[in-house]
Structure formats: C-alpha cells, structure tokens
Amino acid sequence: MELLLDTHFWVGVALVVFLGILVAAGVHKFAWKALGDAGAKVQAQLDEAAALRKEAQALLDDIKRQRDEAEKAAAEMLANAQEDAKRMATEAQANLAEQIKRRGALAERKIANAEAQAAAEVKAAAAEFAAQMAEDVLVKRLAGASSDPLVDGAIKQLATKLQ
C-alpha cells in the first residue's frame, strides 16, 4: 500500500496514461509523418546540394579548361609575335641595307654627274679662254702685218681639205 501513497508512483502512472492517450489519439503517426517529411525535405536539400556541387564542379572544370586554352593561345600569340618581330627586324635590316646601297649609288651618280658637269664647264671655260687668247694673238698679228702667214697657211690648207 505504500506504493499507492508514493508520489513518484502516481507521476509514473500519469505518464503512462498520458502516453496511452497520445498513442490512442494517433499523435505518434503525426510525429512519425512530421519526422519523415522533415527527413524527406533534408534529403531533397542534400540531393539538390549534391546536384549543385556536381554542376559547380563541371563549371570549375570548364573554366580550368578555358583558362588552359587561353594560356595556350596567349603563349602561341606571344611566340608568333616574337617570330614576327624577328622577321620584321630582319626585313628592316635588309631594307635599310638596300636603301643605303641605293642612296650610295645615287650619291655616286650625282657625284659623277657633278664631276662631268664641272669637267665640261672647265673645258668650256678653257676653250673660251683659248679662243679669247687666239683672238687676242690674231688681233695683234693682224694689226702689225697686212697679212698673217699663219692665216694664209690655214686658208691654203682649208682649200685643199675642202676639195
């Protein structure tokens, strides 16, 4: 009988009765369903997270591939640019050498023309001076003599050469 007087006993009985009412009311089904729904929701979120992770990994792989391709293209462009620079430098040196050669040849032609023109001017001046001197000599001879023996001899030679 002491058991009936113990408060812990009655608290235990009340707990068992309360749990029996909850089971009779079907609360356990609602709790189980709520836990199942929450688990399904968590599983759906995990599946979605896994799909997003897989998609992110695919994007990351694609970006890495594109980066590798871009680096390869950049290296190729750099190599091409270096080759073009070397080729252009070689062509520029060849063009410069050719241009120097052409300008040298042009300068030589100008010098030769200037020399020829100077020689022609000297010859013309010498011929003019010689003609002037000859004229002066002839004028002096003709002034002193009525006839010049050189002129007479030249006229005779001229007459024989013309025939």
Short mmCIF file of N, CA and C in Angstrom, two decimals:
data_model
loop_
_atom_site.label_atom_id
_atom_site.label_comp_id
_atom_site.label_asym_id
_atom_site.label_seq_id
_atom_site.Cartn_x
_atom_site.Cartn_y
_atom_site.Cartn_z
N MET A 1 0.77 -1.17 0.00
CA MET A 1 0.00 0.00 0.00
C MET A 1 0.83 1.26 0.00
N GLU A 2 1.91 1.04 0.46
CA GLU A 2 2.77 2.20 0.47
C GLU A 2 2.99 2.69 -0.96
N LEU A 3 2.87 1.82 -1.87
CA LEU A 3 3.07 2.19 -3.25
C LEU A 3 2.03 3.18 -3.69
N LEU A 4 0.82 3.03 -3.20
CA LEU A 4 -0.25 3.93 -3.60
C LEU A 4 -0.06 5.31 -2.99
N LEU A 5 0.70 5.38 -1.96
CA LEU A 5 0.90 6.66 -1.30
C LEU A 5 2.15 7.38 -1.85
N ASP A 6 2.95 6.71 -2.65
CA ASP A 6 4.17 7.31 -3.19
C ASP A 6 3.83 8.23 -4.37
N THR A 7 4.34 9.44 -4.36
CA THR A 7 4.05 10.42 -5.42
C THR A 7 4.76 10.06 -6.72
N HIS A 8 5.87 9.44 -6.58
CA HIS A 8 6.57 9.06 -7.81
C HIS A 8 5.79 8.00 -8.56
N PHE A 9 5.14 7.14 -7.85
CA PHE A 9 4.31 6.12 -8.48
C PHE A 9 3.21 6.78 -9.28
N TRP A 10 2.53 7.75 -8.68
CA TRP A 10 1.42 8.39 -9.36
C TRP A 10 1.91 9.23 -10.54
N VAL A 11 3.05 9.79 -10.44
CA VAL A 11 3.61 10.53 -11.59
C VAL A 11 3.91 9.56 -12.70
N GLY A 12 4.42 8.38 -12.40
CA GLY A 12 4.69 7.36 -13.41
C GLY A 12 3.42 6.87 -14.05
N VAL A 13 2.36 6.67 -13.22
CA VAL A 13 1.07 6.22 -13.75
C VAL A 13 0.52 7.30 -14.66
N ALA A 14 0.60 8.56 -14.25
CA ALA A 14 0.07 9.66 -15.06
C ALA A 14 0.81 9.73 -16.39
N LEU A 15 2.11 9.47 -16.34
CA LEU A 15 2.90 9.50 -17.57
C LEU A 15 2.46 8.39 -18.50
N VAL A 16 2.26 7.17 -17.96
CA VAL A 16 1.83 6.05 -18.79
C VAL A 16 0.46 6.34 -19.37
N VAL A 17 -0.47 6.91 -18.60
CA VAL A 17 -1.82 7.23 -19.08
C VAL A 17 -1.72 8.28 -20.17
N PHE A 18 -0.86 9.27 -19.95
CA PHE A 18 -0.71 10.35 -20.93
C PHE A 18 -0.16 9.80 -22.24
N LEU A 19 0.82 8.92 -22.14
CA LEU A 19 1.37 8.31 -23.35
C LEU A 19 0.33 7.43 -24.02
N GLY A 20 -0.49 6.75 -23.25
CA GLY A 20 -1.55 5.93 -23.83
C GLY A 20 -2.55 6.79 -24.58
N ILE A 21 -2.88 7.95 -24.04
CA ILE A 21 -3.82 8.86 -24.72
C ILE A 21 -3.19 9.36 -26.02
N LEU A 22 -1.91 9.67 -25.97
CA LEU A 22 -1.24 10.15 -27.19
C LEU A 22 -1.21 9.08 -28.26
N VAL A 23 -0.97 7.83 -27.85
CA VAL A 23 -0.95 6.73 -28.81
C VAL A 23 -2.35 6.51 -29.34
N ALA A 24 -3.36 6.58 -28.48
CA ALA A 24 -4.73 6.36 -28.91
C ALA A 24 -5.16 7.46 -29.86
N ALA A 25 -4.70 8.67 -29.63
CA ALA A 25 -5.09 9.79 -30.48
C ALA A 25 -4.33 9.75 -31.82
N GLY A 26 -3.27 8.99 -31.91
CA GLY A 26 -2.53 8.86 -33.16
C GLY A 26 -1.46 9.94 -33.32
N VAL A 27 -1.07 10.51 -32.19
CA VAL A 27 -0.04 11.55 -32.24
C VAL A 27 1.26 10.98 -32.76
N HIS A 28 1.50 9.72 -32.45
CA HIS A 28 2.76 9.13 -32.91
C HIS A 28 2.83 9.08 -34.44
N LYS A 29 1.62 8.89 -35.09
CA LYS A 29 1.60 8.87 -36.56
C LYS A 29 1.95 10.26 -37.10
N PHE A 30 1.39 11.30 -36.44
CA PHE A 30 1.69 12.66 -36.88
C PHE A 30 3.18 12.99 -36.67
N ALA A 31 3.71 12.56 -35.53
CA ALA A 31 5.11 12.81 -35.23
C ALA A 31 6.01 12.06 -36.24
N TRP A 32 5.62 10.78 -36.47
CA TRP A 32 6.40 9.99 -37.42
C TRP A 32 6.33 10.61 -38.81
N LYS A 33 5.14 11.06 -39.22
CA LYS A 33 4.95 11.68 -40.53
C LYS A 33 5.74 12.98 -40.60
N ALA A 34 5.72 13.79 -39.52
CA ALA A 34 6.46 15.04 -39.50
C ALA A 34 7.96 14.78 -39.60
N LEU A 35 8.43 13.77 -38.86
CA LEU A 35 9.85 13.41 -38.96
C LEU A 35 10.20 12.91 -40.35
N GLY A 36 9.31 12.11 -40.93
CA GLY A 36 9.54 11.59 -42.29
C GLY A 36 9.57 12.73 -43.31
N ASP A 37 8.60 13.67 -43.15
CA ASP A 37 8.58 14.82 -44.07
C ASP A 37 9.85 15.67 -43.92
N ALA A 38 10.24 15.88 -42.66
CA ALA A 38 11.46 16.67 -42.42
C ALA A 38 12.67 15.94 -43.00
N GLY A 39 12.71 14.61 -42.83
CA GLY A 39 13.81 13.82 -43.40
C GLY A 39 13.80 13.88 -44.92
N ALA A 40 12.59 13.81 -45.51
CA ALA A 40 12.48 13.90 -46.97
C ALA A 40 12.94 15.26 -47.45
N LYS A 41 12.57 16.30 -46.68
CA LYS A 41 12.96 17.65 -47.06
C LYS A 41 14.48 17.80 -46.97
N VAL A 42 15.06 17.26 -45.91
CA VAL A 42 16.52 17.30 -45.75
C VAL A 42 17.18 16.51 -46.87
N GLN A 43 16.61 15.33 -47.20
CA GLN A 43 17.17 14.51 -48.28
C GLN A 43 17.09 15.25 -49.60
N ALA A 44 15.96 15.95 -49.85
CA ALA A 44 15.82 16.73 -51.09
C ALA A 44 16.86 17.84 -51.13
N GLN A 45 17.08 18.49 -49.99
CA GLN A 45 18.09 19.54 -49.94
C GLN A 45 19.49 18.97 -50.16
N LEU A 46 19.74 17.80 -49.59
CA LEU A 46 21.04 17.15 -49.81
C LEU A 46 21.22 16.77 -51.28
N ASP A 47 20.15 16.25 -51.89
CA ASP A 47 20.22 15.90 -53.31
C ASP A 47 20.46 17.15 -54.16
N GLU A 48 19.75 18.24 -53.81
CA GLU A 48 19.92 19.49 -54.56
C GLU A 48 21.33 20.03 -54.36
N ALA A 49 21.83 19.94 -53.12
CA ALA A 49 23.20 20.39 -52.85
C ALA A 49 24.21 19.55 -53.63
N ALA A 50 23.98 18.25 -53.69
CA ALA A 50 24.88 17.37 -54.45
C ALA A 50 24.83 17.72 -55.94
N ALA A 51 23.61 18.00 -56.46
CA ALA A 51 23.49 18.37 -57.87
C ALA A 51 24.19 19.71 -58.12
N LEU A 52 24.01 20.68 -57.20
CA LEU A 52 24.68 21.97 -57.35
C LEU A 52 26.19 21.82 -57.27
N ARG A 53 26.65 20.94 -56.36
CA ARG A 53 28.09 20.71 -56.26
C ARG A 53 28.62 20.10 -57.55
N LYS A 54 27.87 19.14 -58.09
CA LYS A 54 28.29 18.50 -59.34
C LYS A 54 28.32 19.53 -60.47
N GLU A 55 27.31 20.40 -60.54
CA GLU A 55 27.26 21.43 -61.57
C GLU A 55 28.40 22.44 -61.38
N ALA A 56 28.66 22.80 -60.11
CA ALA A 56 29.76 23.72 -59.83
C ALA A 56 31.09 23.10 -60.22
N GLN A 57 31.26 21.82 -59.95
CA GLN A 57 32.49 21.13 -60.33
C GLN A 57 32.65 21.10 -61.84
N ALA A 58 31.52 20.87 -62.55
CA ALA A 58 31.57 20.87 -64.02
C ALA A 58 31.95 22.27 -64.52
N LEU A 59 31.39 23.33 -63.91
CA LEU A 59 31.73 24.69 -64.31
C LEU A 59 33.21 24.98 -64.01
N LEU A 60 33.66 24.52 -62.85
CA LEU A 60 35.06 24.73 -62.49
C LEU A 60 35.98 24.03 -63.48
N ASP A 61 35.64 22.80 -63.84
CA ASP A 61 36.45 22.07 -64.83
C ASP A 61 36.44 22.80 -66.17
N ASP A 62 35.27 23.32 -66.56
CA ASP A 62 35.15 24.06 -67.82
C ASP A 62 35.98 25.33 -67.77
N ILE A 63 35.93 26.03 -66.65
CA ILE A 63 36.71 27.26 -66.51
C ILE A 63 38.20 26.95 -66.54
N LYS A 64 38.61 25.85 -65.88
CA LYS A 64 40.03 25.46 -65.91
C LYS A 64 40.46 25.13 -67.33
N ARG A 65 39.58 24.42 -68.05
CA ARG A 65 39.89 24.07 -69.44
C ARG A 65 40.01 25.33 -70.28
N GLN A 66 39.07 26.28 -70.10
CA GLN A 66 39.12 27.53 -70.86
C GLN A 66 40.37 28.33 -70.50
N ARG A 67 40.73 28.33 -69.21
CA ARG A 67 41.93 29.04 -68.78
C ARG A 67 43.17 28.41 -69.43
N ASP A 68 43.21 27.08 -69.44
CA ASP A 68 44.35 26.40 -70.07
C ASP A 68 44.41 26.72 -71.56
N GLU A 69 43.25 26.73 -72.21
CA GLU A 69 43.21 27.07 -73.64
C GLU A 69 43.65 28.51 -73.85
N ALA A 70 43.18 29.42 -72.98
CA ALA A 70 43.57 30.82 -73.10
C ALA A 70 45.07 31.00 -72.88
N GLU A 71 45.62 30.30 -71.89
CA GLU A 71 47.06 30.39 -71.66
C GLU A 71 47.83 29.84 -72.85
N LYS A 72 47.33 28.74 -73.41
CA LYS A 72 47.99 28.16 -74.58
C LYS A 72 47.93 29.13 -75.76
N ALA A 73 46.74 29.73 -75.96
CA ALA A 73 46.59 30.69 -77.05
C ALA A 73 47.48 31.91 -76.83
N ALA A 74 47.56 32.37 -75.58
CA ALA A 74 48.41 33.53 -75.28
C ALA A 74 49.87 33.19 -75.54
N ALA A 75 50.30 31.99 -75.13
CA ALA A 75 51.68 31.58 -75.39
C ALA A 75 51.95 31.48 -76.88
N GLU A 76 50.98 30.97 -77.61
CA GLU A 76 51.13 30.86 -79.06
C GLU A 76 51.20 32.25 -79.70
N MET A 77 50.33 33.16 -79.23
CA MET A 77 50.35 34.53 -79.76
C MET A 77 51.68 35.20 -79.45
N LEU A 78 52.19 34.98 -78.25
CA LEU A 78 53.47 35.57 -77.86
C LEU A 78 54.59 35.02 -78.75
N ALA A 79 54.56 33.71 -78.98
CA ALA A 79 55.59 33.11 -79.85
C ALA A 79 55.48 33.67 -81.26
N ASN A 80 54.25 33.79 -81.77
CA ASN A 80 54.05 34.36 -83.11
C ASN A 80 54.52 35.81 -83.17
N ALA A 81 54.22 36.57 -82.12
CA ALA A 81 54.64 37.96 -82.08
C ALA A 81 56.16 38.07 -82.06
N GLN A 82 56.81 37.18 -81.31
CA GLN A 82 58.27 37.20 -81.28
C GLN A 82 58.85 36.83 -82.65
N GLU A 83 58.26 35.84 -83.29
CA GLU A 83 58.71 35.46 -84.64
C GLU A 83 58.50 36.62 -85.61
N ASP A 84 57.32 37.27 -85.52
CA ASP A 84 57.05 38.41 -86.39
C ASP A 84 58.04 39.54 -86.13
N ALA A 85 58.35 39.77 -84.87
CA ALA A 85 59.29 40.84 -84.53
C ALA A 85 60.67 40.53 -85.11
N LYS A 86 61.10 39.26 -84.99
CA LYS A 86 62.39 38.88 -85.55
C LYS A 86 62.39 39.03 -87.07
N ARG A 87 61.29 38.57 -87.68
CA ARG A 87 61.18 38.67 -89.14
C ARG A 87 61.18 40.13 -89.57
N MET A 88 60.42 40.96 -88.86
CA MET A 88 60.36 42.38 -89.21
C MET A 88 61.72 43.05 -89.02
N ALA A 89 62.44 42.67 -87.95
CA ALA A 89 63.77 43.23 -87.73
C ALA A 89 64.71 42.84 -88.86
N THR A 90 64.64 41.58 -89.28
CA THR A 90 65.47 41.11 -90.38
C THR A 90 65.13 41.86 -91.67
N GLU A 91 63.82 41.99 -91.93
CA GLU A 91 63.38 42.71 -93.13
C GLU A 91 63.80 44.17 -93.06
N ALA A 92 63.68 44.77 -91.87
CA ALA A 92 64.06 46.18 -91.73
C ALA A 92 65.55 46.36 -91.98
N GLN A 93 66.36 45.40 -91.46
CA GLN A 93 67.80 45.50 -91.70
C GLN A 93 68.10 45.34 -93.18
N ALA A 94 67.43 44.39 -93.83
CA ALA A 94 67.64 44.18 -95.26
C ALA A 94 67.21 45.42 -96.04
N ASN A 95 66.04 45.97 -95.68
CA ASN A 95 65.55 47.17 -96.36
C ASN A 95 66.49 48.34 -96.14
N LEU A 96 66.99 48.47 -94.90
CA LEU A 96 67.92 49.56 -94.60
C LEU A 96 69.21 49.40 -95.41
N ALA A 97 69.73 48.17 -95.45
CA ALA A 97 70.95 47.92 -96.23
C ALA A 97 70.71 48.23 -97.71
N GLU A 98 69.57 47.82 -98.22
CA GLU A 98 69.24 48.08 -99.63
C GLU A 98 69.09 49.58 -99.87
N GLN A 99 68.42 50.26 -98.93
CA GLN A 99 68.22 51.69 -99.08
C GLN A 99 69.56 52.43 -99.01
N ILE A 100 70.43 52.00 -98.08
CA ILE A 100 71.75 52.61 -98.01
C ILE A 100 72.52 52.39 -99.31
N LYS A 101 72.41 51.18 -99.85
CA LYS A 101 73.10 50.86 -101.11
C LYS A 101 72.55 51.73 -102.25
N ARG A 102 71.21 51.86 -102.30
CA ARG A 102 70.60 52.69 -103.36
C ARG A 102 71.01 54.15 -103.21
N ARG A 103 70.99 54.63 -101.97
CA ARG A 103 71.35 56.04 -101.75
C ARG A 103 72.84 56.26 -102.05
N GLY A 104 73.66 55.27 -101.72
CA GLY A 104 75.08 55.37 -102.06
C GLY A 104 75.27 55.43 -103.57
N ALA A 105 74.56 54.56 -104.28
CA ALA A 105 74.66 54.55 -105.73
C ALA A 105 74.15 55.88 -106.31
N LEU A 106 73.05 56.40 -105.73
CA LEU A 106 72.51 57.68 -106.19
C LEU A 106 73.51 58.80 -105.93
N ALA A 107 74.13 58.76 -104.75
CA ALA A 107 75.13 59.78 -104.43
C ALA A 107 76.32 59.68 -105.38
N GLU A 108 76.74 58.45 -105.69
CA GLU A 108 77.85 58.27 -106.64
C GLU A 108 77.48 58.81 -108.01
N ARG A 109 76.23 58.55 -108.45
CA ARG A 109 75.79 59.08 -109.75
C ARG A 109 75.76 60.60 -109.73
N LYS A 110 75.27 61.16 -108.62
CA LYS A 110 75.23 62.63 -108.53
C LYS A 110 76.65 63.20 -108.55
N ILE A 111 77.56 62.53 -107.82
CA ILE A 111 78.95 62.98 -107.81
C ILE A 111 79.54 62.88 -109.21
N ALA A 112 79.28 61.75 -109.89
CA ALA A 112 79.80 61.57 -111.25
C ALA A 112 79.23 62.63 -112.18
N ASN A 113 77.92 62.91 -112.04
CA ASN A 113 77.31 63.95 -112.88
C ASN A 113 77.92 65.32 -112.58
N ALA A 114 78.11 65.59 -111.26
CA ALA A 114 78.70 66.87 -110.89
C ALA A 114 80.13 66.98 -111.43
N GLU A 115 80.90 65.86 -111.34
CA GLU A 115 82.26 65.87 -111.89
C GLU A 115 82.24 66.09 -113.39
N ALA A 116 81.32 65.38 -114.07
CA ALA A 116 81.22 65.54 -115.53
C ALA A 116 80.82 66.97 -115.89
N GLN A 117 79.89 67.53 -115.13
CA GLN A 117 79.44 68.90 -115.40
C GLN A 117 80.59 69.89 -115.13
N ALA A 118 81.31 69.64 -114.01
CA ALA A 118 82.44 70.52 -113.70
C ALA A 118 83.52 70.41 -114.78
N ALA A 119 83.79 69.17 -115.22
CA ALA A 119 84.79 68.98 -116.28
C ALA A 119 84.35 69.68 -117.56
N ALA A 120 83.04 69.56 -117.86
CA ALA A 120 82.53 70.21 -119.07
C ALA A 120 82.64 71.73 -118.94
N GLU A 121 82.35 72.24 -117.73
CA GLU A 121 82.46 73.69 -117.53
C GLU A 121 83.90 74.14 -117.63
N VAL A 122 84.83 73.33 -117.07
CA VAL A 122 86.26 73.66 -117.16
C VAL A 122 86.70 73.63 -118.62
N LYS A 123 86.25 72.60 -119.34
CA LYS A 123 86.63 72.51 -120.77
C LYS A 123 86.06 73.68 -121.55
N ALA A 124 84.79 74.02 -121.22
CA ALA A 124 84.17 75.15 -121.94
C ALA A 124 84.90 76.44 -121.61
N ALA A 125 85.24 76.61 -120.31
CA ALA A 125 85.97 77.82 -119.92
C ALA A 125 87.36 77.83 -120.57
N ALA A 126 88.02 76.66 -120.60
CA ALA A 126 89.34 76.58 -121.23
C ALA A 126 89.23 76.86 -122.72
N ALA A 127 88.21 76.30 -123.36
CA ALA A 127 88.03 76.55 -124.80
C ALA A 127 87.74 78.02 -125.05
N GLU A 128 86.91 78.61 -124.19
CA GLU A 128 86.58 80.03 -124.35
C GLU A 128 87.83 80.89 -124.13
N PHE A 129 88.61 80.50 -123.09
CA PHE A 129 89.85 81.23 -122.82
C PHE A 129 90.83 81.08 -123.98
N ALA A 130 90.93 79.86 -124.51
CA ALA A 130 91.83 79.62 -125.64
C ALA A 130 91.36 80.41 -126.86
N ALA A 131 90.06 80.44 -127.06
CA ALA A 131 89.53 81.21 -128.20
C ALA A 131 89.81 82.69 -128.01
N GLN A 132 89.66 83.17 -126.78
CA GLN A 132 89.91 84.58 -126.48
C GLN A 132 91.39 84.91 -126.70
N MET A 133 92.26 84.00 -126.24
CA MET A 133 93.70 84.21 -126.41
C MET A 133 94.06 84.16 -127.88
N ALA A 134 93.47 83.22 -128.59
CA ALA A 134 93.75 83.13 -130.02
C ALA A 134 93.28 84.40 -130.72
N GLU A 135 92.14 84.89 -130.31
CA GLU A 135 91.61 86.12 -130.90
C GLU A 135 92.55 87.29 -130.62
N ASP A 136 93.02 87.34 -129.36
CA ASP A 136 93.95 88.41 -129.00
C ASP A 136 95.24 88.32 -129.81
N VAL A 137 95.78 87.10 -129.96
CA VAL A 137 97.01 86.90 -130.73
C VAL A 137 96.77 87.28 -132.18
N LEU A 138 95.65 86.89 -132.73
CA LEU A 138 95.36 87.19 -134.13
C LEU A 138 95.16 88.69 -134.33
N VAL A 139 94.50 89.29 -133.36
CA VAL A 139 94.27 90.74 -133.49
C VAL A 139 95.62 91.47 -133.46
N LYS A 140 96.53 91.06 -132.60
CA LYS A 140 97.84 91.69 -132.52
C LYS A 140 98.65 91.45 -133.77
N ARG A 141 98.59 90.26 -134.34
CA ARG A 141 99.33 89.96 -135.57
C ARG A 141 98.75 90.70 -136.75
N LEU A 142 97.46 90.74 -136.81
CA LEU A 142 96.83 91.42 -137.94
C LEU A 142 97.06 92.92 -137.85
N ALA A 143 97.13 93.41 -136.69
CA ALA A 143 97.37 94.84 -136.54
C ALA A 143 98.78 95.18 -137.02
N GLY A 144 99.74 94.31 -136.81
CA GLY A 144 101.14 94.58 -137.18
C GLY A 144 101.43 94.24 -138.63
N ALA A 145 100.74 93.30 -139.20
CA ALA A 145 101.05 92.89 -140.57
C ALA A 145 99.81 92.99 -141.42
N SER A 146 100.05 93.20 -142.71
CA SER A 146 98.93 93.30 -143.62
C SER A 146 98.34 91.94 -143.88
N SER A 147 99.19 90.91 -143.85
CA SER A 147 98.68 89.57 -143.96
C SER A 147 99.47 88.68 -143.02
N ASP A 148 98.77 87.76 -142.48
CA ASP A 148 99.39 86.88 -141.48
C ASP A 148 99.79 85.59 -142.17
N PRO A 149 101.01 85.15 -142.00
CA PRO A 149 101.43 83.93 -142.66
C PRO A 149 100.69 82.71 -142.12
N LEU A 150 100.32 82.71 -140.86
CA LEU A 150 99.58 81.58 -140.31
C LEU A 150 98.19 81.51 -140.91
N VAL A 151 97.57 82.65 -141.03
CA VAL A 151 96.21 82.69 -141.60
C VAL A 151 96.27 82.29 -143.06
N ASP A 152 97.26 82.75 -143.78
CA ASP A 152 97.38 82.39 -145.19
C ASP A 152 97.62 80.89 -145.34
N GLY A 153 98.45 80.33 -144.43
CA GLY A 153 98.73 78.89 -144.47
C GLY A 153 97.48 78.10 -144.11
N ALA A 154 96.71 78.58 -143.16
CA ALA A 154 95.49 77.88 -142.75
C ALA A 154 94.46 77.92 -143.86
N ILE A 155 94.39 79.04 -144.57
CA ILE A 155 93.43 79.15 -145.68
C ILE A 155 93.81 78.22 -146.81
N LYS A 156 95.11 78.06 -147.08
CA LYS A 156 95.56 77.15 -148.12
C LYS A 156 95.25 75.71 -147.74
N GLN A 157 95.49 75.39 -146.48
CA GLN A 157 95.18 74.03 -146.00
C GLN A 157 93.68 73.78 -146.08
N LEU A 158 92.93 74.78 -145.77
CA LEU A 158 91.48 74.66 -145.80
C LEU A 158 91.01 74.44 -147.24
N ALA A 159 91.59 75.11 -148.15
CA ALA A 159 91.20 74.96 -149.52
C ALA A 159 91.50 73.53 -150.01
N THR A 160 92.63 72.96 -149.60
CA THR A 160 92.97 71.62 -150.05
C THR A 160 92.11 70.56 -149.36
N LYS A 161 91.75 70.83 -148.10
CA LYS A 161 90.93 69.86 -147.36
C LYS A 161 89.50 69.87 -147.88
N LEU A 162 89.01 70.99 -148.34
CA LEU A 162 87.62 71.04 -148.80
C LEU A 162 87.45 70.39 -150.16
N GLN A 163 88.51 70.23 -150.90
CA GLN A 163 88.36 69.65 -152.22
C GLN A 163 88.32 68.19 -152.20
#
